[in-house]
mmCIF file of C-alpha atoms and ligand atoms in Angstrom:
data_model
loop_
_atom_site.group_PDB
_atom_site.id
_atom_site.type_symbol
_atom_site.label_atom_id
_atom_site.label_comp_id
_atom_site.label_asym_id
_atom_site.label_seq_id
_atom_site.Cartn_x
_atom_site.Cartn_y
_atom_site.Cartn_z
ATOM 1 C CA MET A 1 -7.490 -17.382 -11.547
ATOM 2 C CA LYS A 2 -5.321 -19.095 -14.159
ATOM 3 C CA LYS A 3 -1.704 -20.029 -13.521
ATOM 4 C CA SER A 4 0.594 -17.187 -14.454
ATOM 5 C CA SER A 5 4.054 -15.884 -13.728
ATOM 6 C CA ILE A 6 4.069 -12.737 -11.612
ATOM 7 C CA LEU A 7 6.915 -10.422 -10.646
ATOM 8 C CA VAL A 8 6.331 -8.650 -7.329
ATOM 9 C CA THR A 9 8.690 -5.803 -6.519
ATOM 10 C CA GLY A 10 8.767 -4.834 -2.846
ATOM 11 C CA GLY A 11 7.266 -8.196 -1.821
ATOM 12 C CA ALA A 12 9.256 -8.172 1.437
ATOM 13 C CA GLY A 13 7.453 -4.966 2.426
ATOM 14 C CA TYR A 14 4.224 -4.438 4.322
ATOM 15 C CA ILE A 15 1.637 -4.283 1.545
ATOM 16 C CA GLY A 16 3.534 -6.392 -1.015
ATOM 17 C CA SER A 17 3.835 -9.295 1.431
ATOM 18 C CA HIS A 18 0.079 -9.255 2.134
ATOM 19 C CA VAL A 19 -0.625 -9.379 -1.605
ATOM 20 C CA VAL A 20 1.818 -12.278 -2.092
ATOM 21 C CA LYS A 21 0.076 -14.072 0.779
ATOM 22 C CA GLN A 22 -3.303 -13.693 -0.984
ATOM 23 C CA LEU A 23 -1.791 -14.860 -4.288
ATOM 24 C CA LEU A 24 -0.447 -17.952 -2.540
ATOM 25 C CA GLU A 25 -3.780 -18.671 -0.912
ATOM 26 C CA LYS A 26 -6.089 -17.837 -3.797
ATOM 27 C CA SER A 27 -4.223 -18.396 -7.073
ATOM 28 C CA GLU A 28 -1.785 -20.813 -8.638
ATOM 29 C CA ALA A 29 0.579 -18.089 -9.798
ATOM 30 C CA GLU A 30 4.337 -18.588 -9.779
ATOM 31 C CA ILE A 31 5.748 -15.595 -7.915
ATOM 32 C CA THR A 32 9.149 -13.930 -8.143
ATOM 33 C CA ILE A 33 9.867 -11.300 -5.487
ATOM 34 C CA ILE A 34 12.513 -8.650 -6.025
ATOM 35 C CA ASP A 35 13.358 -6.600 -2.930
ATOM 36 C CA ASN A 36 16.502 -4.894 -1.656
ATOM 37 C CA LEU A 37 15.370 -5.274 1.985
ATOM 38 C CA SER A 38 15.872 -1.549 2.588
ATOM 39 C CA THR A 39 12.640 -1.419 4.593
ATOM 40 C CA GLY A 40 11.391 -4.907 3.800
ATOM 41 C CA THR A 41 12.319 -7.830 6.039
ATOM 42 C CA ALA A 42 13.678 -11.329 5.474
ATOM 43 C CA GLY A 43 11.231 -12.458 8.180
ATOM 44 C CA ARG A 44 8.288 -11.715 5.894
ATOM 45 C CA ILE A 45 9.869 -13.785 3.127
ATOM 46 C CA GLU A 46 10.247 -16.685 5.586
ATOM 47 C CA ALA A 47 6.599 -16.294 6.661
ATOM 48 C CA LEU A 48 5.509 -16.317 3.005
ATOM 49 C CA LYS A 49 7.598 -19.403 2.279
ATOM 50 C CA SER A 50 5.944 -21.192 5.141
ATOM 51 C CA ILE A 51 2.485 -20.153 3.866
ATOM 52 C CA ALA A 52 3.519 -21.466 0.414
ATOM 53 C CA GLY A 53 4.463 -24.804 1.992
ATOM 54 C CA GLU A 54 6.439 -27.615 0.384
ATOM 55 C CA ALA A 55 5.680 -26.957 -3.266
ATOM 56 C CA SER A 56 7.066 -23.459 -3.040
ATOM 57 C CA ARG A 57 5.780 -21.110 -5.714
ATOM 58 C CA ILE A 58 7.853 -18.170 -4.606
ATOM 59 C CA GLU A 59 11.369 -17.240 -5.474
ATOM 60 C CA PHE A 60 13.011 -14.373 -3.624
ATOM 61 C CA ILE A 61 15.770 -12.393 -5.340
ATOM 62 C CA GLU A 62 17.550 -9.785 -3.226
ATOM 63 C CA ALA A 63 18.196 -7.005 -5.727
ATOM 64 C CA ASP A 64 17.938 -3.248 -6.029
ATOM 65 C CA LEU A 65 15.727 -1.854 -8.790
ATOM 66 C CA ALA A 66 18.434 0.767 -9.332
ATOM 67 C CA ASP A 67 20.770 -2.008 -10.513
ATOM 68 C CA PHE A 68 19.463 -1.906 -14.076
ATOM 69 C CA SER A 69 21.748 -4.619 -15.415
ATOM 70 C CA MET A 70 20.874 -7.080 -12.658
ATOM 71 C CA ILE A 71 17.151 -6.378 -13.094
ATOM 72 C CA GLU A 72 17.423 -6.836 -16.859
ATOM 73 C CA GLY A 73 19.242 -10.130 -16.219
ATOM 74 C CA ILE A 74 16.179 -11.313 -14.275
ATOM 75 C CA PHE A 75 13.885 -10.401 -17.202
ATOM 76 C CA LYS A 76 16.214 -12.273 -19.589
ATOM 77 C CA ALA A 77 16.180 -15.372 -17.419
ATOM 78 C CA LYS A 78 12.454 -15.435 -16.595
ATOM 79 C CA SER A 79 9.278 -14.617 -18.418
ATOM 80 C CA PHE A 80 6.582 -12.645 -16.570
ATOM 81 C CA ASP A 81 2.924 -12.227 -17.487
ATOM 82 C CA SER A 82 2.331 -9.504 -14.926
ATOM 83 C CA ILE A 83 4.179 -7.134 -12.628
ATOM 84 C CA LEU A 84 2.877 -5.939 -9.275
ATOM 85 C CA HIS A 85 5.065 -2.979 -8.452
ATOM 86 C CA PHE A 86 5.193 -2.023 -4.753
ATOM 87 C CA ALA A 87 8.876 -1.148 -4.262
ATOM 88 C CA ALA A 88 9.272 2.521 -3.419
ATOM 89 C CA SER A 89 10.406 5.020 -0.828
ATOM 90 C CA ILE A 90 7.321 6.106 1.100
ATOM 91 C CA VAL A 91 8.031 8.706 3.805
ATOM 92 C CA VAL A 92 6.518 12.092 2.940
ATOM 93 C CA PRO A 93 8.700 14.350 5.182
ATOM 94 C CA GLU A 94 11.836 12.567 3.957
ATOM 95 C CA SER A 95 10.750 13.238 0.373
ATOM 96 C CA VAL A 96 10.694 16.964 1.149
ATOM 97 C CA GLU A 97 14.234 16.844 2.579
ATOM 98 C CA ASN A 98 15.637 14.503 -0.053
ATOM 99 C CA PRO A 99 13.482 14.761 -3.196
ATOM 100 C CA LEU A 100 16.043 13.145 -5.480
ATOM 101 C CA LYS A 101 15.906 9.927 -3.471
ATOM 102 C CA TYR A 102 12.182 9.823 -4.314
ATOM 103 C CA TYR A 103 12.486 10.776 -7.965
ATOM 104 C CA MET A 104 15.293 8.227 -8.434
ATOM 105 C CA ASN A 105 13.818 5.335 -6.477
ATOM 106 C CA ASN A 106 10.192 5.882 -7.376
ATOM 107 C CA THR A 107 10.070 7.551 -10.780
ATOM 108 C CA VAL A 108 13.370 6.541 -12.428
ATOM 109 C CA ASN A 109 13.276 2.929 -11.237
ATOM 110 C CA THR A 110 9.624 2.608 -12.234
ATOM 111 C CA THR A 111 10.477 3.978 -15.676
ATOM 112 C CA ASN A 112 13.175 1.352 -16.088
ATOM 113 C CA LEU A 113 10.789 -1.375 -14.974
ATOM 114 C CA VAL A 114 8.201 -0.204 -17.501
ATOM 115 C CA ARG A 115 10.894 -0.206 -20.209
ATOM 116 C CA LEU A 116 11.758 -3.820 -19.357
ATOM 117 C CA ALA A 117 8.074 -4.779 -19.223
ATOM 118 C CA ASN A 118 7.754 -3.446 -22.761
ATOM 119 C CA GLU A 119 10.897 -5.007 -24.141
ATOM 120 C CA TYR A 120 10.206 -8.417 -22.612
ATOM 121 C CA GLY A 121 6.504 -8.614 -23.456
ATOM 122 C CA VAL A 122 4.923 -8.303 -20.006
ATOM 123 C CA LYS A 123 1.158 -7.990 -20.475
ATOM 124 C CA ASN A 124 -0.082 -6.425 -17.238
ATOM 125 C CA MET A 125 1.167 -4.066 -14.580
ATOM 126 C CA ILE A 126 -0.445 -3.099 -11.301
ATOM 127 C CA PHE A 127 1.049 -0.019 -9.756
ATOM 128 C CA SER A 128 0.900 1.118 -6.114
ATOM 129 C CA SER A 129 -0.054 4.765 -6.190
ATOM 130 C CA THR A 130 -1.408 6.936 -3.433
ATOM 131 C CA ALA A 131 -4.053 9.449 -2.422
ATOM 132 C CA ALA A 132 -1.079 11.849 -2.088
ATOM 133 C CA VAL A 133 -1.380 12.457 -5.857
ATOM 134 C CA TYR A 134 -4.510 14.540 -5.110
ATOM 135 C CA GLY A 135 -2.694 16.928 -2.777
ATOM 136 C CA GLU A 136 -5.330 18.936 -0.934
ATOM 137 C CA PRO A 137 -8.518 17.976 -2.798
ATOM 138 C CA LYS A 138 -11.162 20.628 -3.308
ATOM 139 C CA GLU A 139 -13.989 18.133 -2.874
ATOM 140 C CA VAL A 140 -14.333 15.048 -0.702
ATOM 141 C CA PRO A 141 -14.975 12.189 -1.184
ATOM 142 C CA VAL A 142 -12.352 12.534 -3.898
ATOM 143 C CA ASN A 143 -12.882 10.645 -7.148
ATOM 144 C CA GLU A 144 -10.360 9.533 -9.745
ATOM 145 C CA SER A 145 -11.029 12.410 -12.102
ATOM 146 C CA ALA A 146 -10.303 15.066 -9.469
ATOM 147 C CA GLN A 147 -7.341 17.317 -10.155
ATOM 148 C CA THR A 148 -3.984 15.815 -9.265
ATOM 149 C CA GLU A 149 -1.835 18.392 -7.517
ATOM 150 C CA PRO A 150 0.640 16.664 -5.215
ATOM 151 C CA ILE A 151 2.070 18.914 -2.519
ATOM 152 C CA ASN A 152 5.223 16.897 -1.821
ATOM 153 C CA PRO A 153 7.872 15.077 -3.860
ATOM 154 C CA TYR A 154 6.573 11.658 -2.728
ATOM 155 C CA GLY A 155 3.156 12.332 -4.291
ATOM 156 C CA MET A 156 4.740 13.857 -7.377
ATOM 157 C CA SER A 157 7.140 10.919 -7.841
ATOM 158 C CA LYS A 158 4.114 8.615 -7.869
ATOM 159 C CA LEU A 159 2.084 10.821 -10.210
ATOM 160 C CA MET A 160 5.011 10.962 -12.647
ATOM 161 C CA SER A 161 5.271 7.166 -12.495
ATOM 162 C CA GLU A 162 1.546 6.885 -13.247
ATOM 163 C CA ARG A 163 2.116 9.059 -16.304
ATOM 164 C CA VAL A 164 5.045 6.960 -17.552
ATOM 165 C CA ILE A 165 2.905 3.827 -17.253
ATOM 166 C CA LYS A 166 -0.121 5.442 -18.911
ATOM 167 C CA ASP A 167 1.801 6.897 -21.868
ATOM 168 C CA THR A 168 3.614 3.620 -22.436
ATOM 169 C CA ALA A 169 0.343 1.687 -22.471
ATOM 170 C CA SER A 170 -1.130 4.197 -24.949
ATOM 171 C CA ALA A 171 1.739 3.435 -27.325
ATOM 172 C CA ASN A 172 1.690 -0.349 -26.843
ATOM 173 C CA ASP A 173 -1.686 -2.065 -26.955
ATOM 174 C CA LYS A 174 -0.191 -5.326 -25.634
ATOM 175 C CA PHE A 175 0.701 -3.664 -22.313
ATOM 176 C CA LYS A 176 -2.105 -2.892 -19.858
ATOM 177 C CA PHE A 177 -2.133 -1.418 -16.393
ATOM 178 C CA VAL A 178 -4.186 -0.772 -13.321
ATOM 179 C CA VAL A 179 -3.079 2.068 -11.075
ATOM 180 C CA LEU A 180 -4.407 1.712 -7.525
ATOM 181 C CA ARG A 181 -4.448 4.890 -5.468
ATOM 182 C CA TYR A 182 -4.376 3.687 -1.877
ATOM 183 C CA PHE A 183 -5.799 5.712 0.985
ATOM 184 C CA ASN A 184 -4.542 5.020 4.560
ATOM 185 C CA VAL A 185 -3.494 1.402 4.761
ATOM 186 C CA ALA A 186 -3.511 -0.228 8.197
ATOM 187 C CA GLY A 187 -3.900 -3.485 10.102
ATOM 188 C CA ALA A 188 -2.323 -6.894 9.696
ATOM 189 C CA ASP A 189 -2.916 -10.374 8.269
ATOM 190 C CA MET A 190 -6.308 -11.763 9.373
ATOM 191 C CA ASN A 191 -5.007 -15.322 9.059
ATOM 192 C CA GLY A 192 -8.509 -16.744 8.670
ATOM 193 C CA ALA A 193 -9.867 -15.146 11.872
ATOM 194 C CA THR A 194 -13.643 -14.935 11.874
ATOM 195 C CA SER A 195 -13.920 -12.821 15.017
ATOM 196 C CA ILE A 196 -11.883 -10.055 16.574
ATOM 197 C CA GLU A 197 -10.785 -12.384 19.430
ATOM 198 C CA GLU A 198 -9.224 -14.878 16.989
ATOM 199 C CA ILE A 199 -6.886 -12.406 15.297
ATOM 200 C CA ASP A 200 -3.346 -13.837 15.143
ATOM 201 C CA PRO A 201 -1.353 -12.214 12.305
ATOM 202 C CA ARG A 202 1.563 -13.949 10.568
ATOM 203 C CA ILE A 203 2.702 -10.723 8.894
ATOM 204 C CA GLY A 204 2.080 -7.034 9.497
ATOM 205 C CA GLN A 205 3.597 -3.574 9.398
ATOM 206 C CA SER A 206 7.182 -3.298 10.669
ATOM 207 C CA PHE A 207 8.274 -0.029 9.097
ATOM 208 C CA PRO A 208 11.057 1.623 11.155
ATOM 209 C CA ASN A 209 10.000 5.016 12.618
ATOM 210 C CA ALA A 210 6.557 4.682 11.106
ATOM 211 C CA THR A 211 4.488 7.785 10.534
ATOM 212 C CA HIS A 212 1.232 5.806 10.242
ATOM 213 C CA LEU A 213 -1.336 6.730 12.898
ATOM 214 C CA ILE A 214 -2.705 3.248 13.669
ATOM 215 C CA LYS A 215 0.771 1.745 13.982
ATOM 216 C CA ILE A 216 1.875 4.581 16.262
ATOM 217 C CA ALA A 217 -1.238 4.150 18.408
ATOM 218 C CA ALA A 218 -0.519 0.396 18.688
ATOM 219 C CA GLU A 219 3.107 1.095 19.648
ATOM 220 C CA THR A 220 1.952 3.584 22.304
ATOM 221 C CA ALA A 221 -0.638 1.167 23.697
ATOM 222 C CA LEU A 222 2.135 -1.397 24.146
ATOM 223 C CA GLY A 223 4.504 1.059 25.854
ATOM 224 C CA LYS A 224 6.950 1.243 22.911
ATOM 225 C CA ARG A 225 6.376 5.004 22.940
ATOM 226 C CA GLU A 226 5.772 7.111 26.033
ATOM 227 C CA ARG A 227 3.008 9.094 24.378
ATOM 228 C CA MET A 228 1.631 10.002 20.989
ATOM 229 C CA TYR A 229 0.570 13.279 19.410
ATOM 230 C CA ILE A 230 -2.497 14.641 17.677
ATOM 231 C CA PHE A 231 -1.358 17.188 15.112
ATOM 232 C CA GLY A 232 -4.030 19.867 15.273
ATOM 233 C CA GLU A 233 -7.465 19.858 16.906
ATOM 234 C CA ASP A 234 -8.707 23.036 15.271
ATOM 235 C CA TYR A 235 -9.682 21.629 11.868
ATOM 236 C CA GLU A 236 -13.191 22.087 10.561
ATOM 237 C CA THR A 237 -14.300 18.596 11.526
ATOM 238 C CA GLU A 238 -16.666 17.491 14.249
ATOM 239 C CA ASP A 239 -13.981 16.885 16.891
ATOM 240 C CA GLY A 240 -11.357 19.204 15.354
ATOM 241 C CA SER A 241 -8.897 16.451 14.338
ATOM 242 C CA CYS A 242 -8.180 15.279 10.770
ATOM 243 C CA ILE A 243 -10.300 12.619 9.109
ATOM 244 C CA ARG A 244 -8.790 9.829 6.982
ATOM 245 C CA ASP A 245 -10.061 6.767 5.147
ATOM 246 C CA TYR A 246 -8.387 3.706 6.759
ATOM 247 C CA ILE A 247 -8.383 0.505 4.749
ATOM 248 C CA HIS A 248 -7.424 -2.934 6.072
ATOM 249 C CA VAL A 249 -4.351 -4.296 4.297
ATOM 250 C CA ASP A 250 -6.069 -7.618 3.473
ATOM 251 C CA ASP A 251 -8.889 -5.755 1.710
ATOM 252 C CA LEU A 252 -6.267 -3.798 -0.215
ATOM 253 C CA ALA A 253 -4.597 -7.106 -1.135
ATOM 254 C CA ASP A 254 -7.954 -8.403 -2.428
ATOM 255 C CA ALA A 255 -8.175 -5.318 -4.647
ATOM 256 C CA HIS A 256 -4.880 -6.338 -6.309
ATOM 257 C CA LEU A 257 -6.145 -9.837 -7.035
ATOM 258 C CA ALA A 258 -9.383 -8.409 -8.421
ATOM 259 C CA ALA A 259 -7.426 -5.935 -10.574
ATOM 260 C CA LEU A 260 -5.240 -8.719 -11.938
ATOM 261 C CA GLU A 261 -8.254 -10.851 -12.803
ATOM 262 C CA TYR A 262 -9.865 -7.821 -14.436
ATOM 263 C CA LEU A 263 -6.842 -7.271 -16.697
ATOM 264 C CA GLU A 264 -6.411 -10.980 -17.428
ATOM 265 C CA SER A 265 -10.021 -11.190 -18.535
ATOM 266 C CA GLY A 266 -9.681 -8.297 -20.979
ATOM 267 C CA GLY A 267 -10.387 -5.220 -18.843
ATOM 268 C CA ASN A 268 -9.066 -1.872 -20.045
ATOM 269 C CA SER A 269 -6.226 0.010 -18.393
ATOM 270 C CA ASP A 270 -7.562 2.264 -15.664
ATOM 271 C CA ILE A 271 -6.987 4.110 -12.397
ATOM 272 C CA PHE A 272 -8.910 3.257 -9.226
ATOM 273 C CA ASN A 273 -9.072 4.648 -5.711
ATOM 274 C CA VAL A 274 -8.898 2.018 -2.990
ATOM 275 C CA GLY A 275 -10.449 3.046 0.304
ATOM 276 C CA TYR A 276 -13.691 2.436 2.184
ATOM 277 C CA GLY A 277 -15.342 5.672 1.131
ATOM 278 C CA HIS A 278 -15.742 6.980 4.681
ATOM 279 C CA GLY A 279 -13.345 8.161 7.326
ATOM 280 C CA TYR A 280 -12.521 8.386 11.009
ATOM 281 C CA SER A 281 -10.954 11.245 12.895
ATOM 282 C CA VAL A 282 -7.577 10.931 14.613
ATOM 283 C CA LYS A 283 -9.371 11.169 17.956
ATOM 284 C CA GLU A 284 -11.779 8.369 17.024
ATOM 285 C CA VAL A 285 -8.899 6.104 15.988
ATOM 286 C CA ILE A 286 -7.095 6.749 19.272
ATOM 287 C CA SER A 287 -10.191 6.063 21.303
ATOM 288 C CA VAL A 288 -10.814 2.758 19.464
ATOM 289 C CA MET A 289 -7.169 1.722 20.004
ATOM 290 C CA LYS A 290 -7.551 2.501 23.710
ATOM 291 C CA GLU A 291 -10.680 0.374 23.805
ATOM 292 C CA VAL A 292 -9.273 -2.697 22.011
ATOM 293 C CA SER A 293 -5.992 -2.573 23.957
ATOM 294 C CA GLY A 294 -7.527 -1.731 27.324
ATOM 295 C CA VAL A 295 -4.768 0.868 27.843
ATOM 296 C CA ASP A 296 -5.473 4.543 28.472
ATOM 297 C CA PHE A 297 -2.179 5.755 26.983
ATOM 298 C CA GLU A 298 -0.945 9.331 27.010
ATOM 299 C CA VAL A 299 -1.889 11.599 24.111
ATOM 300 C CA GLU A 300 -0.729 15.191 23.597
ATOM 301 C CA ILE A 301 -2.047 17.874 21.305
ATOM 302 C CA ALA A 302 0.594 19.341 18.965
ATOM 303 C CA PRO A 303 0.362 22.059 16.303
ATOM 304 C CA ARG A 304 -0.950 21.244 12.818
ATOM 305 C CA ARG A 305 1.561 19.833 10.326
ATOM 306 C CA ALA A 306 1.967 21.621 7.006
ATOM 307 C CA GLY A 307 0.075 20.029 4.152
ATOM 308 C CA ASP A 308 -2.404 17.909 6.147
ATOM 309 C CA PRO A 309 -5.852 18.354 4.574
ATOM 310 C CA ALA A 310 -8.706 18.311 7.126
ATOM 311 C CA VAL A 311 -10.531 15.450 5.414
ATOM 312 C CA LEU A 312 -9.217 12.904 2.916
ATOM 313 C CA VAL A 313 -11.742 10.249 2.014
ATOM 314 C CA SER A 314 -12.063 8.195 -1.169
ATOM 315 C CA ASP A 315 -14.933 7.925 -3.554
ATOM 316 C CA ASN A 316 -14.629 4.170 -4.127
ATOM 317 C CA ARG A 317 -17.601 3.583 -6.428
ATOM 318 C CA LYS A 318 -15.447 3.071 -9.508
ATOM 319 C CA ILE A 319 -13.425 0.108 -8.206
ATOM 320 C CA LYS A 320 -16.535 -1.518 -6.762
ATOM 321 C CA GLU A 321 -18.502 -1.139 -9.975
ATOM 322 C CA SER A 322 -15.725 -1.893 -12.495
ATOM 323 C CA ILE A 323 -13.843 -4.779 -10.950
ATOM 324 C CA GLY A 324 -16.263 -6.031 -8.333
ATOM 325 C CA TRP A 325 -14.023 -5.415 -5.316
ATOM 326 C CA LYS A 326 -15.873 -6.040 -2.048
ATOM 327 C CA PRO A 327 -14.244 -5.039 1.244
ATOM 328 C CA ARG A 328 -14.441 -7.622 4.038
ATOM 329 C CA TYR A 329 -12.890 -5.789 6.990
ATOM 330 C CA ASP A 330 -14.453 -2.330 7.023
ATOM 331 C CA ASP A 331 -14.393 -2.188 10.826
ATOM 332 C CA LEU A 332 -12.096 0.178 12.725
ATOM 333 C CA ALA A 333 -11.953 -1.977 15.886
ATOM 334 C CA LEU A 334 -10.880 -4.982 13.820
ATOM 335 C CA ILE A 335 -8.250 -2.949 11.977
ATOM 336 C CA CYS A 336 -6.837 -1.599 15.263
ATOM 337 C CA LYS A 337 -6.893 -5.024 16.923
ATOM 338 C CA SER A 338 -5.022 -6.683 14.061
ATOM 339 C CA ALA A 339 -2.384 -3.915 14.121
ATOM 340 C CA LEU A 340 -2.084 -4.303 17.902
ATOM 341 C CA GLU A 341 -1.754 -8.106 17.810
ATOM 342 C CA TRP A 342 0.981 -7.819 15.170
ATOM 343 C CA GLU A 343 2.743 -5.116 17.178
ATOM 344 C CA ARG A 344 2.900 -7.502 20.171
ATOM 345 C CA LYS A 345 4.885 -9.947 18.051
ATOM 346 C CA ILE A 346 7.665 -7.630 16.911
HETATM 347 N N1 NAD B 401 1.563 2.225 3.553
HETATM 348 C C1 NAD B 401 0.660 3.051 3.057
HETATM 349 O O1 NAD B 401 -0.231 3.537 3.777
HETATM 350 C C2 NAD B 401 0.673 3.394 1.583
HETATM 351 C C3 NAD B 401 -0.269 4.333 1.108
HETATM 352 C C4 NAD B 401 -0.272 4.647 -0.248
HETATM 353 C C5 NAD B 401 0.626 4.033 -1.112
HETATM 354 N N2 NAD B 401 1.543 3.147 -0.639
HETATM 355 C C6 NAD B 401 2.475 2.525 -1.590
HETATM 356 O O2 NAD B 401 2.470 1.122 -1.414
HETATM 357 C C7 NAD B 401 3.737 0.575 -1.738
HETATM 358 C C8 NAD B 401 4.199 -0.334 -0.630
HETATM 359 O O3 NAD B 401 4.297 0.404 0.569
HETATM 360 P P1 NAD B 401 4.542 -0.281 1.989
HETATM 361 O O4 NAD B 401 3.742 0.447 2.994
HETATM 362 O O5 NAD B 401 4.379 -1.756 1.863
HETATM 363 O O6 NAD B 401 6.067 0.110 2.242
HETATM 364 P P2 NAD B 401 7.320 -0.810 2.612
HETATM 365 O O7 NAD B 401 8.468 0.106 2.823
HETATM 366 O O8 NAD B 401 6.962 -1.754 3.702
HETATM 367 O O9 NAD B 401 7.532 -1.639 1.258
HETATM 368 C C9 NAD B 401 8.343 -1.202 0.199
HETATM 369 C C10 NAD B 401 9.252 -2.374 -0.175
HETATM 370 O O10 NAD B 401 10.020 -2.013 -1.325
HETATM 371 C C11 NAD B 401 11.390 -2.358 -1.074
HETATM 372 N N3 NAD B 401 12.209 -1.439 -1.899
HETATM 373 C C12 NAD B 401 12.250 -0.083 -1.810
HETATM 374 N N4 NAD B 401 13.098 0.405 -2.735
HETATM 375 C C13 NAD B 401 13.576 -0.654 -3.439
HETATM 376 C C14 NAD B 401 14.476 -0.803 -4.525
HETATM 377 N N5 NAD B 401 15.104 0.248 -5.065
HETATM 378 N N6 NAD B 401 14.736 -2.044 -4.985
HETATM 379 C C15 NAD B 401 14.145 -3.118 -4.447
HETATM 380 N N7 NAD B 401 13.284 -3.063 -3.426
HETATM 381 C C16 NAD B 401 13.004 -1.837 -2.920
HETATM 382 C C17 NAD B 401 11.578 -2.215 0.417
HETATM 383 O O11 NAD B 401 12.673 -2.974 0.931
HETATM 384 C C18 NAD B 401 10.246 -2.720 0.929
HETATM 385 O O12 NAD B 401 10.263 -4.127 1.120
HETATM 386 C C19 NAD B 401 4.655 1.770 -2.016
HETATM 387 O O13 NAD B 401 4.780 1.924 -3.404
HETATM 388 C C20 NAD B 401 3.916 2.936 -1.388
HETATM 389 O O14 NAD B 401 4.210 4.144 -2.044
HETATM 390 C C21 NAD B 401 1.592 2.823 0.694
#
């Protein structure tokens, strides 16, 4: 990958920090991180600086994307080839209670970023979107041309952002994008481990009051929660619990590097699902977490939650065929173990 200047918004967050780590390890890019540390942590920035070593190629700027004049000041002072845009509010139930927070932070701030990208000649943008844009898909595995019908403001705020990016690129042929629609992201930094026993993450997921199943299962295994809940066991699946497509965060990070290379080598703007193309039920995930932790923690059955489709699994053929992304960690035990080992450290 050639040396370029990359702006990463939300680089102090879970997924953004894993992508910065891969950029440090696999490219020569100069990286500027903008993050307001609302859910991101200074600890991740320190970890990234230590991965970068002496000749630091990362600059961290604590700033809020809502501060348009400060953000424009950064674009005036620095020139970026590409933007990787992770910063967002991400909690679905909160988006239902406080939709404007989501439309402001996700859609409005993305729109401003796209405006600046245009005015300051940024060539490429990679945008973190979500399977939530599909709502309750009529067919699974769901492919990129399926209908997009988000059922909550979070999903809608992301779909609207996709549209802003797409329309802008249609009007400006010097600006290209890749939208990545992530499925269920989990796990932590593999840090070069070649076996499950060697896993020793330097960064991982630290979201406060997480709603992510694998993180909650890891917290419960370590006694940070008394018990955990399965929301519904009467779905039309083999064991009655919901099925999701869990992707290891380092594989997701690889997809960003592949997408960047694709754009830099002349690829067209496009939208790709990122998942493994198969799923596991909530009960299977819990049983694997029990196995890798050796703890038979308490699990209760609770009623279904509104808006949870029975099965949500990606059709991932497009990203594999178009940009040559190859997952390395498609292994539920490994994903659970990496999440657990990170959870021990925080
Ligand atoms: N975690 C998942 O399973 C998942 C699934 C689909 C999509 N996504 C998307 O991936 C992206 C990253 O998610 P994550 O899981 O790493 O969440 P995260 O909360 O760990 O990361 C988001 C980062 O953005 C920062 N941020 C938020 N608003 C900001 C603002 N106004 N200005 C500056 N910084 C701001 C936060 O401090 C944080 O560091 C998000 O866009 C999210 O919608 C995540």
